[in-house]
Amino acid sequence: MTTTNFNESAKKIADLVAQHPEDLLLQVCQFLKQNVYHYDWVGFYILDPEKNELVLGPFAGKPTPHTHIAVGKGICGQVAKSGKPMVVQDVTQVENYISCGLEVLSEIVVPVLKDGKLVAELDIDSHSPAPFTSEDTEFLTKICDLLAFCF
Ligand code: SME
């Protein structure tokens, strides 16, 4: 921008601020899927504390039939219980796992904490074998911290 148009700029910023949190979450999912080679499905699950289940929120990748997951069930449900990130480098080695397709080889789930309580999770499926390192966990934890205000 060569000449500052404050009115136009203020409107642009107002549009960004007014963006619905769901749109922001969707954009983050799309960004992660497109920019990290080993992230093949990226989505948020939101905790419904009354029903004690996770409900699928914005996601990027193949639609999944698992739109509701009970706390304790699968990798997502285990993270909802523990409140701690979980990395599964080989999904065939885990008993308590809900499959989204044979192409998925590994998975990482990171909790979104708000005031210390789990409100949602970021779930990532990978078609690569054992692709995750501690850097993934640190990176995704940072993203979940940044996005906690959306929930
Ligand atoms: N694999 C997950 C289910 C959700 S899908 O990955 C989208 C689990 O075991 O909880």
Short mmCIF file of C-alpha atoms and ligand atoms in Angstrom, two decimals:
data_model
loop_
_atom_site.label_atom_id
_atom_site.label_comp_id
_atom_site.label_asym_id
_atom_site.label_seq_id
_atom_site.Cartn_x
_atom_site.Cartn_y
_atom_site.Cartn_z
CA MET A 1 0.00 0.00 0.00
CA THR A 2 1.67 3.24 -1.09
CA THR A 3 -0.89 5.74 0.17
CA THR A 4 -2.52 4.92 3.47
CA ASN A 5 -6.28 4.79 3.24
CA PHE A 6 -7.23 4.61 6.89
CA ASN A 7 -10.92 4.02 6.20
CA GLU A 8 -10.23 1.09 3.91
CA SER A 9 -7.59 -0.31 6.24
CA ALA A 10 -9.86 -0.02 9.27
CA LYS A 11 -12.58 -1.89 7.36
CA LYS A 12 -10.14 -4.63 6.40
CA ILE A 13 -9.04 -5.05 10.02
CA ALA A 14 -12.67 -4.98 11.21
CA ASP A 15 -13.46 -7.78 8.71
CA LEU A 16 -10.57 -9.85 10.07
CA VAL A 17 -11.69 -9.32 13.66
CA ALA A 18 -15.32 -10.10 12.78
CA GLN A 19 -14.33 -13.38 11.16
CA HIS A 20 -16.27 -16.20 12.70
CA PRO A 21 -14.01 -18.39 14.87
CA GLU A 22 -15.10 -21.42 12.80
CA ASP A 23 -13.69 -19.81 9.65
CA LEU A 24 -10.40 -19.14 11.40
CA LEU A 25 -10.21 -22.75 12.64
CA LEU A 26 -10.99 -24.04 9.14
CA GLN A 27 -8.26 -21.86 7.63
CA VAL A 28 -5.75 -23.15 10.17
CA CYS A 29 -6.72 -26.77 9.30
CA GLN A 30 -6.31 -26.06 5.58
CA PHE A 31 -2.99 -24.28 6.14
CA LEU A 32 -1.57 -27.15 8.19
CA LYS A 33 -2.73 -29.80 5.71
CA GLN A 34 -1.26 -27.90 2.77
CA ASN A 35 2.02 -26.88 4.39
CA VAL A 36 3.14 -29.90 6.40
CA TYR A 37 3.85 -32.90 4.18
CA HIS A 38 2.97 -35.53 6.78
CA TYR A 39 -0.34 -33.92 7.84
CA ASP A 40 -3.01 -35.62 5.68
CA TRP A 41 -6.16 -34.98 7.71
CA VAL A 42 -6.38 -32.08 10.15
CA GLY A 43 -9.42 -31.36 12.28
CA PHE A 44 -10.76 -30.08 15.56
CA TYR A 45 -12.97 -32.06 17.91
CA ILE A 46 -14.90 -29.99 20.44
CA LEU A 47 -15.79 -31.36 23.89
CA ASP A 48 -19.45 -31.46 24.86
CA PRO A 49 -19.07 -31.83 28.65
CA GLU A 50 -22.77 -32.55 29.17
CA LYS A 51 -22.81 -35.53 26.82
CA ASN A 52 -19.22 -36.45 27.71
CA GLU A 53 -18.35 -36.69 24.02
CA LEU A 54 -16.29 -35.01 21.34
CA VAL A 55 -18.04 -33.43 18.38
CA LEU A 56 -16.29 -32.89 15.05
CA GLY A 57 -15.63 -29.22 14.25
CA PRO A 58 -13.81 -27.65 11.28
CA PHE A 59 -11.50 -30.02 9.40
CA ALA A 60 -9.48 -30.34 6.18
CA GLY A 61 -9.29 -33.67 4.36
CA LYS A 62 -11.58 -36.58 3.61
CA PRO A 63 -14.96 -36.45 5.41
CA THR A 64 -15.01 -38.80 8.39
CA PRO A 65 -17.98 -40.82 9.70
CA HIS A 66 -16.64 -40.26 13.24
CA THR A 67 -18.47 -37.03 14.01
CA HIS A 68 -19.16 -37.96 17.66
CA ILE A 69 -16.60 -39.76 19.83
CA ALA A 70 -17.25 -40.76 23.44
CA VAL A 71 -14.67 -39.63 26.01
CA GLY A 72 -12.31 -42.57 26.54
CA LYS A 73 -12.90 -44.08 23.06
CA GLY A 74 -10.13 -44.06 20.44
CA ILE A 75 -7.08 -41.86 20.54
CA CYS A 76 -9.18 -38.69 20.63
CA GLY A 77 -11.27 -40.00 23.51
CA GLN A 78 -8.15 -40.97 25.46
CA VAL A 79 -6.74 -37.45 25.09
CA ALA A 80 -10.10 -36.02 26.22
CA LYS A 81 -9.66 -38.08 29.40
CA SER A 82 -5.96 -37.42 30.07
CA GLY A 83 -5.71 -33.82 28.82
CA LYS A 84 -2.24 -34.69 27.46
CA PRO A 85 -1.00 -34.89 23.85
CA MET A 86 -0.81 -38.38 22.37
CA VAL A 87 1.42 -39.52 19.53
CA VAL A 88 0.79 -42.85 17.81
CA GLN A 89 3.53 -43.66 15.33
CA ASP A 90 1.85 -46.91 14.20
CA VAL A 91 -1.92 -47.12 14.56
CA THR A 92 -1.89 -50.92 14.07
CA GLN A 93 -0.19 -51.23 17.47
CA VAL A 94 -3.00 -49.51 19.43
CA GLU A 95 -6.09 -51.38 20.56
CA ASN A 96 -8.20 -48.39 21.54
CA TYR A 97 -8.19 -46.80 18.08
CA ILE A 98 -10.98 -45.68 15.75
CA SER A 99 -9.92 -46.13 12.12
CA CYS A 100 -10.67 -43.51 9.50
CA GLY A 101 -9.24 -45.58 6.65
CA LEU A 102 -6.42 -48.02 5.87
CA GLU A 103 -4.31 -45.21 4.41
CA VAL A 104 -3.89 -43.69 7.89
CA LEU A 105 -0.68 -45.03 9.45
CA SER A 106 -0.08 -42.65 12.35
CA GLU A 107 -1.83 -39.97 14.36
CA ILE A 108 -1.17 -37.11 16.77
CA VAL A 109 -3.78 -35.50 19.01
CA VAL A 110 -3.10 -32.33 21.01
CA PRO A 111 -5.53 -30.86 23.56
CA VAL A 112 -6.78 -27.27 23.45
CA LEU A 113 -6.78 -26.07 27.04
CA LYS A 114 -8.68 -23.04 28.27
CA ASP A 115 -8.10 -21.95 31.87
CA GLY A 116 -6.39 -25.33 32.33
CA LYS A 117 -9.43 -27.30 31.14
CA LEU A 118 -9.70 -29.30 27.93
CA VAL A 119 -12.24 -27.67 25.60
CA ALA A 120 -11.23 -29.17 22.25
CA GLU A 121 -8.53 -31.14 20.45
CA LEU A 122 -6.49 -30.84 17.31
CA ASP A 123 -6.38 -34.24 15.60
CA ILE A 124 -3.98 -35.04 12.77
CA ASP A 125 -3.85 -38.25 10.72
CA SER A 126 -0.82 -39.11 8.63
CA HIS A 127 -0.27 -41.48 5.71
CA SER A 128 3.44 -41.58 6.59
CA PRO A 129 4.88 -44.22 8.92
CA ALA A 130 6.21 -42.83 12.24
CA PRO A 131 6.58 -39.22 11.04
CA PHE A 132 6.14 -37.34 14.32
CA THR A 133 8.87 -35.88 16.52
CA SER A 134 8.75 -33.73 19.65
CA GLU A 135 8.82 -30.74 17.28
CA ASP A 136 5.33 -31.65 16.03
CA THR A 137 4.02 -31.78 19.58
CA GLU A 138 5.62 -28.43 20.50
CA PHE A 139 4.44 -26.76 17.28
CA LEU A 140 0.87 -28.04 17.59
CA THR A 141 0.70 -27.17 21.30
CA LYS A 142 1.63 -23.59 20.39
CA ILE A 143 -1.13 -23.51 17.77
CA CYS A 144 -3.69 -24.88 20.22
CA ASP A 145 -2.68 -22.21 22.78
CA LEU A 146 -3.08 -19.49 20.15
CA LEU A 147 -6.55 -20.76 19.18
CA ALA A 148 -7.96 -21.47 22.65
CA PHE A 149 -9.90 -18.18 22.54
CA CYS A 150 -12.04 -19.61 19.70
CA PHE A 151 -13.71 -22.16 21.99
N1 SME B 1 -8.56 -42.02 14.81
C1 SME B 1 -9.30 -41.25 15.77
C2 SME B 1 -10.71 -41.00 15.29
C3 SME B 1 -10.89 -39.72 14.56
S1 SME B 1 -10.28 -39.74 13.00
O1 SME B 1 -8.81 -39.85 13.07
C4 SME B 1 -10.67 -38.38 12.16
C5 SME B 1 -9.30 -41.93 17.11
O2 SME B 1 -8.84 -43.07 17.25
O3 SME B 1 -9.78 -41.32 18.07
#
